[in-house]
Short mmCIF file of C-alpha atoms in Angstrom, two decimals:
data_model
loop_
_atom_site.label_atom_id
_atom_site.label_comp_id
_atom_site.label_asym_id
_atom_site.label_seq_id
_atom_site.Cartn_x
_atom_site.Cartn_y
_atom_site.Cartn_z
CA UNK A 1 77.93 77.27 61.35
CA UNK A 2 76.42 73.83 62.66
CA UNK A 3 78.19 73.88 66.09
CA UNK A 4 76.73 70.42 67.08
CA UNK A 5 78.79 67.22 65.35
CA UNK A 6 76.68 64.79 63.02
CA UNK A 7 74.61 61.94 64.19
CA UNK A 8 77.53 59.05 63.43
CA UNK A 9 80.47 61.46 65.10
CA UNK A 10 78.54 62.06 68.17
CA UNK A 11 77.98 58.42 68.78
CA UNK A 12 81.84 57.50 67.93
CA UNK A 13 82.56 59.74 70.28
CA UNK A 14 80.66 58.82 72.89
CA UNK A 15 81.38 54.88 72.30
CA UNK A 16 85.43 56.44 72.94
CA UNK A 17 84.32 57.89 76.04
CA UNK A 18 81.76 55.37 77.78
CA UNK A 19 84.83 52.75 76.87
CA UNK A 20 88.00 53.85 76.81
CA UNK A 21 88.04 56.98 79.20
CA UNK A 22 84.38 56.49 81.24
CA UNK A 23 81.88 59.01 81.27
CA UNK A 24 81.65 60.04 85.15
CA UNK A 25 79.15 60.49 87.38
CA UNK A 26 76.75 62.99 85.17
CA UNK A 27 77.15 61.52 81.78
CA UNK A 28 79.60 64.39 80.66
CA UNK A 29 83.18 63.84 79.24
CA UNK A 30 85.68 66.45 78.56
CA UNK A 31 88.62 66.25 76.72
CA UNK A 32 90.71 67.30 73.85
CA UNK A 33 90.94 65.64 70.93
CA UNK A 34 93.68 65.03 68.57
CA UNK A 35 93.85 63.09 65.02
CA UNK A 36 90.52 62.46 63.01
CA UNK A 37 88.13 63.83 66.07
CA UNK A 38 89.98 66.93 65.77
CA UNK A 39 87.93 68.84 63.52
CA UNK A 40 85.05 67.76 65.39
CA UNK A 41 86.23 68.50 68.97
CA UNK A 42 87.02 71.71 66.90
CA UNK A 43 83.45 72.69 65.95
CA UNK A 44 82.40 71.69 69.19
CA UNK A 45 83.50 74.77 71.24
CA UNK A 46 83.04 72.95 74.68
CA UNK A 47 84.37 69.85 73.08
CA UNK A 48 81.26 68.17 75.33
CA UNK A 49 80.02 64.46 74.63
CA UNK A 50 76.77 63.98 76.04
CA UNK A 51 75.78 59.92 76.39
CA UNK A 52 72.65 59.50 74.48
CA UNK A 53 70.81 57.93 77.70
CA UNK A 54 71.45 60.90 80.03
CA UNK A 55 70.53 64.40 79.22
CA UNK A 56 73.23 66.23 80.23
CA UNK A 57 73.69 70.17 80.29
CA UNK A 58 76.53 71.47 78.52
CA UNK A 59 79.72 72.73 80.67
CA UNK A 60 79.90 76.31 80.01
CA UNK A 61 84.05 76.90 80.56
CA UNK A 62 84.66 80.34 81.87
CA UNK A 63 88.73 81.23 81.36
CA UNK A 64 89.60 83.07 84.92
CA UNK A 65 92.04 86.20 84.87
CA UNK A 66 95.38 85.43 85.66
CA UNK A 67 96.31 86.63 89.25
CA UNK A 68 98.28 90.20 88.84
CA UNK A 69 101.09 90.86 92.00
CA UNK A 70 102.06 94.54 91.42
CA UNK A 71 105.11 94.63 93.35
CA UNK A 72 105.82 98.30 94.41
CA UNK A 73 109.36 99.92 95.74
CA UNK A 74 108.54 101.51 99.68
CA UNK A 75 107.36 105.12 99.07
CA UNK A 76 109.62 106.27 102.27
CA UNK A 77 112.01 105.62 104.85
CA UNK A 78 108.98 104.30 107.14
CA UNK A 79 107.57 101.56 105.44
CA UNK A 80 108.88 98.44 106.79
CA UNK A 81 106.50 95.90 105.25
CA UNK A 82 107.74 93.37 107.86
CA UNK A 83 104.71 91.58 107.14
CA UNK A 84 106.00 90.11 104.23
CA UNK A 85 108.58 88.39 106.05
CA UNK A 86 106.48 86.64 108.43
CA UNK A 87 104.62 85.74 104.82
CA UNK A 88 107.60 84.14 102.98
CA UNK A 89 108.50 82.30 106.90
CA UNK A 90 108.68 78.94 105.17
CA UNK A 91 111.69 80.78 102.51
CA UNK A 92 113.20 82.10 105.56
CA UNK A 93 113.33 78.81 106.99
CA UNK A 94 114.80 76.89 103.83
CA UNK A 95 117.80 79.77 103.62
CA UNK A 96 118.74 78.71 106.93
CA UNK A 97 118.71 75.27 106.16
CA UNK A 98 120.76 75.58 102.73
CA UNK A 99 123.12 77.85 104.93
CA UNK A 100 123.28 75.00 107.67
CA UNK A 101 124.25 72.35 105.15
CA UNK A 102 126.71 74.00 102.59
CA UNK A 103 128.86 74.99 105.55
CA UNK A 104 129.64 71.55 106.66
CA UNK A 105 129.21 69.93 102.96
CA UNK A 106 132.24 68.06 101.67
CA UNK A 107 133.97 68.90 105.13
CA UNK A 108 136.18 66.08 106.72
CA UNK A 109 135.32 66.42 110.47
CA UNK A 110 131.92 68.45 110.07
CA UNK A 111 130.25 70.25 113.34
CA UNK A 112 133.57 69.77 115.31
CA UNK A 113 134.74 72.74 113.65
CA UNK A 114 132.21 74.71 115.75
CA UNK A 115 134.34 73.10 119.11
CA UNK A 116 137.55 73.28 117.46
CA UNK A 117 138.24 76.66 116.36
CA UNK A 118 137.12 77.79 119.59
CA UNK A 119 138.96 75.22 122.05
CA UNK A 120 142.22 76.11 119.72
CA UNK A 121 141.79 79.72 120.54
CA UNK A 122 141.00 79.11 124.57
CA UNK A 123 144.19 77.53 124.10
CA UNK A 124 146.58 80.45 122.69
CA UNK A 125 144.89 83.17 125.25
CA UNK A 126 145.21 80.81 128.33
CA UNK A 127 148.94 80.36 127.43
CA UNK A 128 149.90 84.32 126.71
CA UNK A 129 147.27 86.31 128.05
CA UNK A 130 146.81 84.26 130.82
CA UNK A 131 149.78 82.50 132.10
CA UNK A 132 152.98 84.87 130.48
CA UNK A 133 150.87 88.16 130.78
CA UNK A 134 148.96 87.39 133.78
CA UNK A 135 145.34 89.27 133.36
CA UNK A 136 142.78 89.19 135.71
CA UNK A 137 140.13 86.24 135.33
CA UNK A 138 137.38 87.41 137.92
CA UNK A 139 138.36 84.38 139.83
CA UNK A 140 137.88 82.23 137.15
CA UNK A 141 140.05 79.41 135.37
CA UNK A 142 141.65 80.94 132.57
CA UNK A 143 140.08 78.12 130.14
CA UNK A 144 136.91 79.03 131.64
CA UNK A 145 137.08 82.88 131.35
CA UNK A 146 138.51 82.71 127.87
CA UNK A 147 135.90 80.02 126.57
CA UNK A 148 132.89 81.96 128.04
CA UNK A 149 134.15 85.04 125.38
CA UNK A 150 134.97 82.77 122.70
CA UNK A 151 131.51 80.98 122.35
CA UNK A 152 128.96 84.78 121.70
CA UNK A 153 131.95 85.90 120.14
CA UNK A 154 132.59 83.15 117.60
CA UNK A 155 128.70 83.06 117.00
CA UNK A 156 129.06 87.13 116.38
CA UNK A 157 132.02 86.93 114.41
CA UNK A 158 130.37 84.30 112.01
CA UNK A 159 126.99 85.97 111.82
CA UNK A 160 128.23 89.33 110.91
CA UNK A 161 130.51 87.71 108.38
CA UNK A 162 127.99 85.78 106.47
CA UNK A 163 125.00 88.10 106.58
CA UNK A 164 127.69 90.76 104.79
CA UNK A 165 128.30 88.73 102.41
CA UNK A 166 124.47 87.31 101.91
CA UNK A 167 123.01 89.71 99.50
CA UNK A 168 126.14 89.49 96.77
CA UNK A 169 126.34 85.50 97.30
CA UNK A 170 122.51 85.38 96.43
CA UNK A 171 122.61 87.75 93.34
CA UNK A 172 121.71 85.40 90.42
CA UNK A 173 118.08 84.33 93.29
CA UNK A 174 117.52 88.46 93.69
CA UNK A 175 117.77 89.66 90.07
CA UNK A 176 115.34 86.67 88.75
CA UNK A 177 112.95 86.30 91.79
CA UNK A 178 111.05 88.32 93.83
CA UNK A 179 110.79 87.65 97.75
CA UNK A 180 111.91 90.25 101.19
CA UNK A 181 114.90 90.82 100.79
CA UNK A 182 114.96 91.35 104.29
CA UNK A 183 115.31 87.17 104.84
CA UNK A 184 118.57 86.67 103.39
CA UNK A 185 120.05 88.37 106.42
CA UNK A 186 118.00 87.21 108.91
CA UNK A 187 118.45 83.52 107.73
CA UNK A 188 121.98 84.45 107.82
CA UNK A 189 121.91 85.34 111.75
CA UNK A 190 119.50 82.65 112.25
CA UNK A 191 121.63 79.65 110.91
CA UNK A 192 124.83 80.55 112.80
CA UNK A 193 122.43 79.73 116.17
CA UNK A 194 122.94 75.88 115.25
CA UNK A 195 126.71 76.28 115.81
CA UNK A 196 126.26 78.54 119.24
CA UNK A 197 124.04 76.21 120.82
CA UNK A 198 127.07 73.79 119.68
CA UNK A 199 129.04 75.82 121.65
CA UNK A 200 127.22 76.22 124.57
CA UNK A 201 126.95 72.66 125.60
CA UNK A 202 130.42 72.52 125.20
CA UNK A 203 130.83 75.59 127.24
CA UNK A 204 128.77 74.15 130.20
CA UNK A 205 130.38 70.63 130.10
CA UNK A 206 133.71 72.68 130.40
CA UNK A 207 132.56 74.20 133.64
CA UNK A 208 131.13 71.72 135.31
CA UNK A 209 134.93 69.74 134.72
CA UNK A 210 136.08 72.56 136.83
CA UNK A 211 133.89 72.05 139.28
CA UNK A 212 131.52 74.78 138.40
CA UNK A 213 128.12 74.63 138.61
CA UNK A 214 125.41 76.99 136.31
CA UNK A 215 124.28 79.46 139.72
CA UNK A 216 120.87 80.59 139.53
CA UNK A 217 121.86 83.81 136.60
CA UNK A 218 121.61 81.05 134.36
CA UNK A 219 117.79 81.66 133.77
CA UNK A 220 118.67 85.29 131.95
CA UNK A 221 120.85 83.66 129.82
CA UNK A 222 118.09 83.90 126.94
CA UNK A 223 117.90 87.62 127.39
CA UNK A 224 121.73 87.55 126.27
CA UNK A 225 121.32 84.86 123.64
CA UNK A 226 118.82 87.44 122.18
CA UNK A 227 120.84 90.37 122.65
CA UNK A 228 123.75 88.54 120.55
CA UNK A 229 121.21 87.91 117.73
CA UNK A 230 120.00 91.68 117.26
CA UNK A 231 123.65 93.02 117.80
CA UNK A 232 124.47 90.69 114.72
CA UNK A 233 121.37 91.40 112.49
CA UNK A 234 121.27 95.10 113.00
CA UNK A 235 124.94 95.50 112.26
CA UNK A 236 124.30 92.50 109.29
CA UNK A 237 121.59 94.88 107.87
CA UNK A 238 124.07 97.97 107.50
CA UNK A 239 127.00 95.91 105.75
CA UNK A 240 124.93 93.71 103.75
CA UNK A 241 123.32 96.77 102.01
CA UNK A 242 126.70 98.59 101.83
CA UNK A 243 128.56 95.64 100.47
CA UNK A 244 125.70 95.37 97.92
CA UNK A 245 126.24 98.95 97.29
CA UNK A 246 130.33 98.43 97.64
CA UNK A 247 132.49 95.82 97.23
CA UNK A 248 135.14 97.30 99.36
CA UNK A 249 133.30 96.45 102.56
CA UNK A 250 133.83 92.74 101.87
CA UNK A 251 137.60 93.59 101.93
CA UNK A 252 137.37 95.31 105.18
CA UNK A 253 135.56 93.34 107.53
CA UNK A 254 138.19 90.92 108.29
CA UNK A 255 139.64 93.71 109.83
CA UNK A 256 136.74 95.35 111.11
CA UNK A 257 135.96 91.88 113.08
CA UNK A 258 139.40 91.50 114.44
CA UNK A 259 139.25 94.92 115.69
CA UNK A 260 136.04 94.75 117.23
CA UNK A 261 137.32 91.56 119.04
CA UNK A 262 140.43 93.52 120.68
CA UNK A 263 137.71 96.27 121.46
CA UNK A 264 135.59 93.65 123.56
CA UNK A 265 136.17 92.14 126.69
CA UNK A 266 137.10 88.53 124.96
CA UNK A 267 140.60 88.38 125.95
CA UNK A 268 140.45 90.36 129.25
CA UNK A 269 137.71 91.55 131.46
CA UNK A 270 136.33 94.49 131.59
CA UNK A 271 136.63 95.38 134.95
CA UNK A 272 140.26 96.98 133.34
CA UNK A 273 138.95 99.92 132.06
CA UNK A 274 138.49 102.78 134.44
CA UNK A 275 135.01 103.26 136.01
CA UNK A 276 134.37 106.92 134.36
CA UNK A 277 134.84 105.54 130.43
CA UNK A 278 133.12 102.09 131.66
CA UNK A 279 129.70 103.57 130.23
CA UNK A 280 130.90 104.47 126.65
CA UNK A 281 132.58 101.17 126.41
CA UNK A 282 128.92 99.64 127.41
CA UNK A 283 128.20 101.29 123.84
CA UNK A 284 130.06 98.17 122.42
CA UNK A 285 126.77 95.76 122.20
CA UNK A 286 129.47 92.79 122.77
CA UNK A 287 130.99 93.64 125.59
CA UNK A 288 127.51 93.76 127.59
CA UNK A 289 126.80 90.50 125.63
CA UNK A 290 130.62 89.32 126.31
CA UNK A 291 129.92 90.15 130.09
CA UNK A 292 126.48 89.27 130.59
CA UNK A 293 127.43 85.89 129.24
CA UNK A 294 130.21 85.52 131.85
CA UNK A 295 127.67 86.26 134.49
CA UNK A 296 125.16 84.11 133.77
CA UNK A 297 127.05 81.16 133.15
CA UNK A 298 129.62 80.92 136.19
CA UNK A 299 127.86 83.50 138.56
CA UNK A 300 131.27 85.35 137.89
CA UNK A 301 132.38 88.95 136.87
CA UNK A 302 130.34 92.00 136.36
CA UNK A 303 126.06 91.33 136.38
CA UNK A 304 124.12 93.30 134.19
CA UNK A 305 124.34 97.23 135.12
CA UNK A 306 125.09 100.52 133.37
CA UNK A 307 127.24 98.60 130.77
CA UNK A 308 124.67 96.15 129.86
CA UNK A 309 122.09 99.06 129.41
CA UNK A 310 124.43 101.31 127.36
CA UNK A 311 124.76 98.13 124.84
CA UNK A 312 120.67 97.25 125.17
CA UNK A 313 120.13 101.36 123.59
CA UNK A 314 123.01 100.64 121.50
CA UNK A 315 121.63 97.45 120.13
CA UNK A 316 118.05 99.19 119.74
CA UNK A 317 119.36 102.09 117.36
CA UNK A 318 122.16 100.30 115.10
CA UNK A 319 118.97 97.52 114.41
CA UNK A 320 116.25 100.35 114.00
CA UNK A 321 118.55 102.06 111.75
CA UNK A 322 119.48 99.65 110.32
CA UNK A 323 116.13 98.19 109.09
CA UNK A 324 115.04 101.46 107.87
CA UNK A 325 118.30 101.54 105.67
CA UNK A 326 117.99 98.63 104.68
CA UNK A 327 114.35 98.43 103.36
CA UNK A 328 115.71 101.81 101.63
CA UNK A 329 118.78 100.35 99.59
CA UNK A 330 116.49 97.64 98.75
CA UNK A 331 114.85 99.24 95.83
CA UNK A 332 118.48 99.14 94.37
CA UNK A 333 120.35 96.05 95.62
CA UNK A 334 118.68 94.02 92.62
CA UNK A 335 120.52 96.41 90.23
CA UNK A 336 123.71 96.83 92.12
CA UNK A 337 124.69 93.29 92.72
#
């Protein structure tokens, strides 16, 4: 077979491609042709036009092979691939954001929610827990005391609730798409910060109206802040997997958080429970956030001792754990959901 075109084709084509498309730099002109220069683009393999004042060497097109991702289930309870978050950062990042903006779409008032439900709440424990039951403050105004709970635990309360509820919301994304699953929770924890730093500046506008100034504790205040956001992922990572697993857990949160909330130091301080159990209620990661919080903020209350310790080693091994169960109901989330 004569794989070079005739002498009158040749020049046709390369009056089309010195006028119409422009020959480039080296004389050479690539394309592919459709119509009546069809057949000869055809039996032209590299469907090359050479201009007849240039010699020109034909471009030899090599197809590449197509990139293969083998994409392999961990082969035990040890392998965290944690890498592979800080790969897919940039997905992490745009979770968060779609998180950030679907809460407040289509809403009426928007981010005053985030002072509302709070301010609403300082309101009912100031009146009955406060002035009809009379608890201790720590020497604190009762709108104070109470608001300085509210703010981690409003942040804790929404972080949990979302990142159990992550995994199932995101099930059409998981069954189609590959990525860590390991984001969706942490973009979960991570978006609820944008309503807690809401919070805060709330918080610390409402002490300085009582004539309270931020002492010098307010420096560890990050320390807490971080402490808040590991006691809400690790937890996240155990009921996001089991409500993937179980739908029943969705059910029983609401109660689980309202429980929790009675069982931390949000409504009274925990200077009320006697010194020998004080160390086993430290287990509770939110009442050495709860306290610590207190502290820092108004130089107020209990500082950081036994309690906030017993919560740091009980933070460490729910969020250990519960990365390592996690990464091991992963495997199966995509056919569960």
């Amino acid at each position: 077979m004569n794989l070079r075109p005739r002498a009158a084709e040749r020049e046709q084509l390369a009056k089309l491609g010195g006028s119409a498309f422009g020959a480039g730099n080296s004389g050479t002109l690539i394309w592919n042709f459709t119509g009546p220069l069809a057949n000869v683009a055809a039996h032209n393999l590299m469907a090359t036009v050479t201009a007849p004042s240039q010699s020109a060497t034909p471009i030899q097109v090599h197809a590449s092979a197509p990139a293969v991702v083998r994409i392999e289930p961990p082969r035990g309870w040890l392998e965290l691939r944690l890498g592979e978050v800080w790969e897919y950062r940039e997905l992490l990042y745009f979770f968060a954001m779609r998180d950030i903006k679907i809460r407040y779409k289509q809403t009426a008032i928007g981010v005053l929610w985030v002072v509302l439900q709070p301010l609403m709440t300082m309101g009912v424990f100031t009146i009955f827990f406060g002035r009809l039951a009379k608890l201790p403050s720590q020497g604190l105004p009762y709108p104070v005391f109470y608001f300085a709970a509210l703010v981690p635990w409003a942040y804790f309360s929404q972080a949990l609730t979302a990142c159990t509820n992550i995994v199932v919301d995101n099930q059409n994304v998981i069954t189609k798409v590959y990525f860590p699953r390991l984001i969706l929770p942490i973009a979960a924890v991570f978006s609820g910060l944008v309503d807690f730093a809401i919070g805060l500046v709330v918080m610390v506008a409402l002490t300085l109206s009582f004539g309270i100034h931020p002492p010098a504790t307010v420096l560890l205040l990050p320390v807490i802040i971080v402490l808040a956001v590991l006691t809400a992922l690790g937890v996240g990572l155990w009921t996001s997997a089991l409500n993937a697993l179980y739908r029943d857990v969705r059910a029983v949160m609401p109660f689980v958080v309202q429980f929790w909330m009675l069982a931390s130091p949000v409504a009274y301080p925990s200077s009320l429970v006697p010194a020998r159990w004080r160390w086993l209620y430290g287990l509770n990661p939110m009442a050495g956030v709860i306290d610590g919080f207190r502290w820092a903020l108004t130089g107020h209350g209990q500082p950081p001792g036994a309690a906030m310790a017993a919560s740091a080693v009980g933070v460490a091994v729910v969020l250990i754990g519960g990365l390592f169960f996690f990464q091991r109901m992963e495997t199966n989330i995509a056919d569960r959901v």
